[in-house]
Amino acid sequence: MKNILYQESIVEIKHLFRMMRNTLLALFVFAGTAFATESYSQTMKVTVVADNMSTGKVISEIEKQTDYLFVYNVNEVNLKRNVKVNAQNKSVAEVLNKVFEGTDIYYAMEGKNIMLMSKAKDGEVAQQANKVTGIVKDTNGEPIIGANVTVKGQSIGTITDIDGRFVLDAPKNAVLQITYIGYVSQEVKVSGNKELNIILKEDTETLDEVVVVGYGTMKKTDLTGAVMQVKTNDIKSVTAGNPLQALQGRAPGVSVMTNNIPGESPTMRIRGSGSISAGNDPLYVVDGFPLMNGSISEVNANDIASIEVLKDASATAIYGSRGANGVVMITTKTGAKNAKNLSFNATYGFQMPGRLIETMNHEQFVDFINTAYTNAKGTPVYTAANPAPDIHTDWQDEIIKDSAPVQDYSISFDGTTGDTQYMVSGGMFLQNGLISSAKFDKYTFRSNIQHKFNRFLTIGSHLQYAYTEQAKAGIGNTAGSLSSIWRSGWPTLPVKNEDGSFAIPADNPAIAGFFSDDARWNPIANYGEVTNTRTTSRLFGDVYAELKITKDLTFKTNFGIDIANVRNYNYGSSKQTTATGSGNGGNGYIKELSRITENILTYTKNWDEHRFSATGVYSWQDYVYENLSISGKGFQNDETGAWDMGLADRETMSYASGKYGNTLISFTGRFTYAYKDRYLMTATARYDGSSRFGTNNKWGFFPSVGLGWRISEETFLANNKVITNLKLRGSYGITGNQEIGNYKSLAQLKSKNYIYNDALMQGFYETIGNPDLKWERTKQFDLGFDLSLWNRIHLNVDYYSRRTSDLLYDVPIPSTSGFSTMLSNIGIVSNKGVEIALSGRIVETKDFKLDATVNISKNKNEIKELYNDVESITVTSGLGLSKYLKVGESLLSIYGLKSEGIIKTEEQLAAYQKIVPTAQLGDEMYADIDDDKAITAKDQINIGETEPNFFYGVALNLEYKKFHLDILGQGAHDFAAVGASNSDMKIGIHGYGDSFNYLLVGENQTDNRCCLPSKYAYERMWSPSNPNGTFPRAGASNLYLSDRSNSGWNYFIIKSIALSYDFGNNPIKGIKGIKGISAFVNLQNFITFANHRGYNPENGDTSNPWIKTITIGVNAKF
């Protein structure tokens, strides 16, 4: 029923009456309005015929057939009372007289609003000697208009006016009940003649009833698919450059991994990975706009109202060819109704290294380096004649800062003026990295405006602009693994020489003989003397018009655009120790443009106990990308750097440029139906045409259907006080994946250089096309249930099965064709899993509340089929470098050798030398799987998967009076990892501290920089004096990726501990207009439990230190 809309109408009426009292013109307007209203009430006819219809249904019928809106107190009006009505083309007044005949309910018409009220009984009137006044506001200090104020247990009541005030006569010591839709009801005892000041809090359960889905919204109770929602407060609790980090630990089935590089987007996976070579990233949609790339870094987290994650086919099929990997819907805030708000948020904090590697001290390093060189070459580095200098440089400490600031500021203005609703905001996010000059700065502006021209036409726009500056540490190889960079520097070298130049091994007489003449490595020089920046200007948004053709039929058209201009610049100065006296670098630009136009027709119809809606969409979207880059070496002037490319050595210069694009055309339909709010159905179909695919398969059809049964609405559970909600739901559908790149189905002309007559020539060759190239298709089945007990404990369980077929892969073809491979559709990959989310209010008293949430997810990924009965494909080969695709194993498997421990005895050595003749005591032993008496790539086995066996999240929310404490934890169990490079995974910091690659000093290796071991590894090395050592000897050279160090990882991280205090409205005496103010302190990543060492406990990444952050901030609204 539409009685909820009464609050909007009453505002207009109250303002109108005030204006009429002040001006004669308004008096004429009122007369005309009154006449029109009277005429409307006299002429408007309805037809309601029923032998046994509830009062509530009669009211609904009147609202459907007219523009009347009802307002009433549900405690006074019995909506379930059945009446007999036979009104054929009768006036509304006649129908109401018949419906309420013989009751104590009477009605009053004010404009097009009908107020239902109860007549007070004589006994009650006699007690009404106490006049009670008061005001009702929300937590922001805004008056609540139209709130119901009633005397508990009696038929006495009123509603609040435009200022939120009320007056009523109530018995002494009466208890008032204050109710308003979307707010928690409150009871207040009347005492004396003091004016009551009543604050209503938002009812989060009610506010959560509506979620955003593709091309619309749905009530949570109507959902037949798997949709997860993250609220505004959860998003604001994380200080991060990318809003996706707010999803960590909160969303079952959703994995979010960060690499801690400022400005880099997290890697997000929804229900596993299904593609070999096409994309596995979800589709991101902001305010209905599907973004052209997988980055939402430019969005200000303070602007976001909610994030919905669509996981199953019933929810994602409406996006067809882009929905196979899930959809992330981001909805930004709109203006407040009947209010004007100025909001300010400020956060300041410090980032610190969360996990560092304990390094060797001076004595340990000297012992290690001497032992390694003695084992490898028979000669120590440092001797009595050539002692180690009294220097110990901790290169890790030199490179990684002790702390770096992070700041986040935003200001917004929102409200409603007349028929215009608006929200305008600006934001600034500043993050310095812990390494060198790394940083990420973001400046944002957003404008959301909607104007209602009349009852039929509404127009609006969403506009987002962002300017970002990202600086990375290092260029090329120096921008890679942080751990390999600092471990390459010898602690006995200073950072700089006495003359101020950077110290390098080749210039140090004590050790120069152990390095080649060009050993010029200095970690600080090669990190600190570089500039590597990326600046982005991005504008995206849409304008739309919505036409209400009839009461049930709406047409919406919108046009959106996404424009990004990116400038890349990198330069390594001549001061780099590897620069040999000159600089190197380059610059370039990228331009991206996406346009979209959509026409959406929506029809809704409610009758009796049926609810039906249909949505039809036509969509056209294109994308154009162009780039140009140039680089060179030999720059002699560091001041101009690589901005003047004419100063580079021409023989070293290289160029690259390109331009490509694609177009997607779509026709979409969705139908929803509900009967008695118990039996639910959602059916979706999308027909996509993409320019990316072959001539014979440009179009794809993607249908889905979802069914739901709300058992709790059945009569046998209708009044059950324990089971307050129980819904079964199931869905099946097909989605697609078009992320294959551009022109892959076409034969292309490529260039290649060759030598002819001692001259460099450029030639061209043709690649093979595939006109039959088609969509990757994912068939997904989902079965779940939602259970609520006592309306305070909530359980959601989902089982799903995803089967992706027609995978895109370069398949070998006969050499007689003139080509080696052709991109084709092959194979099947399966993802099956279970998601469980349990939440509830554990404790609730007057001053204390405790909520808890736990979620756990398990996904099993498996390659079911490749092609032509092939069981295995070698993607890359080599010891420690192999990647395979094998039927029956995971797409995310890691392959390595099987460790059999350290050679500790002469018997073990003699046996192993039959396989590896050069083996020595203290070397690692590996299993000879194929029994060919040699350790080769063929001996590698599946040592684990990068996807955890299961992952989980835990959240606790405590509220004591005005204090709020929120704690979020995230964990994963049993996964494998490979860091930034193969060697990084063998350095004594990963696994259980069991991996190692501490210094490869072979017969022909005089300048191998990687790598020095950690203190943990050094203390566990095998040696004659430590025969029980669990790590290989110093200088061992047979170190490969194995099951010993790269699998069986676990972690649990307290992601966030946030404590806040709510000062309420107007907390400062003498200063009015403050609607709310709160202060908070937040600790992020401060507590970590992991069974492996290294920087990033989540994925083994070694390119940046793990960051823990402490922030303080304030949120204020005026």
PDB file of N, CA and C in Angstrom, residues 3 18 60 74 83 90 98 133 176 211 355 367 371 380 410 489 533 535 548 567 573 637 689 767 887 892 901 1010 1084:
ATOM      1  N   ASN A   3       0.562   4.109   1.698  1.00  0.00           N
ATOM      2  CA  ASN A   3       0.454   5.057   2.787  1.00  0.00           C
ATOM      3  C   ASN A   3       1.802   5.624   3.184  1.00  0.00           C
ATOM      4  N   ARG A  18       0.693  27.432   4.981  1.00  0.00           N
ATOM      5  CA  ARG A  18       1.425  28.567   5.537  1.00  0.00           C
ATOM      6  C   ARG A  18       1.495  29.720   4.541  1.00  0.00           C
ATOM      7  N   SER A  60      -6.057  -1.058  -0.590  1.00  0.00           N
ATOM      8  CA  SER A  60      -5.130  -1.223  -1.721  1.00  0.00           C
ATOM      9  C   SER A  60      -5.832  -1.000  -3.047  1.00  0.00           C
ATOM     10  N   VAL A  74      -1.636   1.537  12.447  1.00  0.00           N
ATOM     11  CA  VAL A  74      -1.957   0.119  12.295  1.00  0.00           C
ATOM     12  C   VAL A  74      -2.487  -0.491  13.597  1.00  0.00           C
ATOM     13  N   VAL A  83     -14.825  -7.682   5.031  1.00  0.00           N
ATOM     14  CA  VAL A  83     -16.060  -6.954   4.775  1.00  0.00           C
ATOM     15  C   VAL A  83     -16.652  -7.418   3.446  1.00  0.00           C
ATOM     16  N   LYS A  90     -18.767   3.495  -7.764  1.00  0.00           N
ATOM     17  CA  LYS A  90     -19.211   4.326  -6.643  1.00  0.00           C
ATOM     18  C   LYS A  90     -18.097   5.289  -6.251  1.00  0.00           C
ATOM     19  N   LYS A  98     -19.233   2.358   3.688  1.00  0.00           N
ATOM     20  CA  LYS A  98     -19.672   0.978   3.785  1.00  0.00           C
ATOM     21  C   LYS A  98     -18.650   0.114   4.518  1.00  0.00           C
ATOM     22  N   THR A 133       3.041  17.474  24.831  1.00  0.00           N
ATOM     23  CA  THR A 133       3.672  18.012  23.626  1.00  0.00           C
ATOM     24  C   THR A 133       5.066  17.402  23.473  1.00  0.00           C
ATOM     25  N   LEU A 176       3.516   6.496  25.782  1.00  0.00           N
ATOM     26  CA  LEU A 176       3.338   6.814  24.375  1.00  0.00           C
ATOM     27  C   LEU A 176       4.146   5.842  23.515  1.00  0.00           C
ATOM     28  N   VAL A 211      17.448  -4.425  -2.131  1.00  0.00           N
ATOM     29  CA  VAL A 211      18.813  -4.540  -2.633  1.00  0.00           C
ATOM     30  C   VAL A 211      18.823  -4.162  -4.104  1.00  0.00           C
ATOM     31  N   ARG A 355      54.982  -6.925   8.666  1.00  0.00           N
ATOM     32  CA  ARG A 355      55.769  -8.160   8.750  1.00  0.00           C
ATOM     33  C   ARG A 355      57.098  -7.924   8.039  1.00  0.00           C
ATOM     34  N   ASP A 367      80.051 -15.395   8.508  1.00  0.00           N
ATOM     35  CA  ASP A 367      80.150 -16.855   8.559  1.00  0.00           C
ATOM     36  C   ASP A 367      79.458 -17.491   7.360  1.00  0.00           C
ATOM     37  N   THR A 371      81.334 -19.521   4.326  1.00  0.00           N
ATOM     38  CA  THR A 371      80.977 -20.931   4.145  1.00  0.00           C
ATOM     39  C   THR A 371      80.465 -21.191   2.743  1.00  0.00           C
ATOM     40  N   PRO A 380      87.304 -18.725   0.972  1.00  0.00           N
ATOM     41  CA  PRO A 380      86.422 -17.814   1.690  1.00  0.00           C
ATOM     42  C   PRO A 380      86.604 -16.388   1.191  1.00  0.00           C
ATOM     43  N   SER A 410      36.759  14.131   2.920  1.00  0.00           N
ATOM     44  CA  SER A 410      35.644  14.305   1.988  1.00  0.00           C
ATOM     45  C   SER A 410      34.633  15.269   2.575  1.00  0.00           C
ATOM     46  N   GLY A 489      72.018  -6.958  -1.627  1.00  0.00           N
ATOM     47  CA  GLY A 489      73.064  -6.074  -1.121  1.00  0.00           C
ATOM     48  C   GLY A 489      73.827  -6.700   0.035  1.00  0.00           C
ATOM     49  N   THR A 533      55.888   7.022 -12.667  1.00  0.00           N
ATOM     50  CA  THR A 533      54.594   7.612 -12.321  1.00  0.00           C
ATOM     51  C   THR A 533      53.532   7.302 -13.358  1.00  0.00           C
ATOM     52  N   THR A 535      49.679   9.056 -14.113  1.00  0.00           N
ATOM     53  CA  THR A 535      48.613  10.003 -13.769  1.00  0.00           C
ATOM     54  C   THR A 535      47.400   9.701 -14.638  1.00  0.00           C
ATOM     55  N   LYS A 548       6.866   8.111 -16.702  1.00  0.00           N
ATOM     56  CA  LYS A 548       5.826   7.239 -16.167  1.00  0.00           C
ATOM     57  C   LYS A 548       4.638   7.297 -17.118  1.00  0.00           C
ATOM     58  N   ARG A 567      48.724   9.048 -18.353  1.00  0.00           N
ATOM     59  CA  ARG A 567      50.077   9.447 -18.753  1.00  0.00           C
ATOM     60  C   ARG A 567      51.085   8.645 -17.941  1.00  0.00           C
ATOM     61  N   SER A 573      67.818   7.688 -13.205  1.00  0.00           N
ATOM     62  CA  SER A 573      68.830   8.721 -13.373  1.00  0.00           C
ATOM     63  C   SER A 573      70.219   8.122 -13.601  1.00  0.00           C
ATOM     64  N   ASN A 637      71.213  14.334 -19.237  1.00  0.00           N
ATOM     65  CA  ASN A 637      70.732  15.407 -18.364  1.00  0.00           C
ATOM     66  C   ASN A 637      69.585  14.881 -17.514  1.00  0.00           C
ATOM     67  N   GLY A 689      25.365  -9.531 -28.700  1.00  0.00           N
ATOM     68  CA  GLY A 689      26.169  -9.595 -29.911  1.00  0.00           C
ATOM     69  C   GLY A 689      27.452  -8.824 -29.706  1.00  0.00           C
ATOM     70  N   THR A 767      48.802 -14.128 -39.277  1.00  0.00           N
ATOM     71  CA  THR A 767      48.389 -15.125 -38.283  1.00  0.00           C
ATOM     72  C   THR A 767      47.096 -15.778 -38.748  1.00  0.00           C
ATOM     73  N   VAL A 887      43.800 -32.653 -16.646  1.00  0.00           N
ATOM     74  CA  VAL A 887      42.448 -33.107 -16.364  1.00  0.00           C
ATOM     75  C   VAL A 887      42.427 -33.746 -14.975  1.00  0.00           C
ATOM     76  N   LEU A 892      44.247 -23.824 -10.816  1.00  0.00           N
ATOM     77  CA  LEU A 892      45.084 -22.977  -9.970  1.00  0.00           C
ATOM     78  C   LEU A 892      46.195 -23.771  -9.288  1.00  0.00           C
ATOM     79  N   GLY A 901      63.848 -34.190   2.053  1.00  0.00           N
ATOM     80  CA  GLY A 901      64.683 -33.777   3.178  1.00  0.00           C
ATOM     81  C   GLY A 901      66.120 -33.481   2.785  1.00  0.00           C
ATOM     82  N   CYS A1010      71.339 -12.792  -6.014  1.00  0.00           N
ATOM     83  CA  CYS A1010      70.281 -13.313  -5.163  1.00  0.00           C
ATOM     84  C   CYS A1010      70.661 -14.704  -4.664  1.00  0.00           C
ATOM     85  N   GLN A1084      44.225  -1.364  11.466  1.00  0.00           N
ATOM     86  CA  GLN A1084      44.068  -2.298  10.356  1.00  0.00           C
ATOM     87  C   GLN A1084      45.298  -3.190  10.245  1.00  0.00           C
TER      88      GLN A1084
END
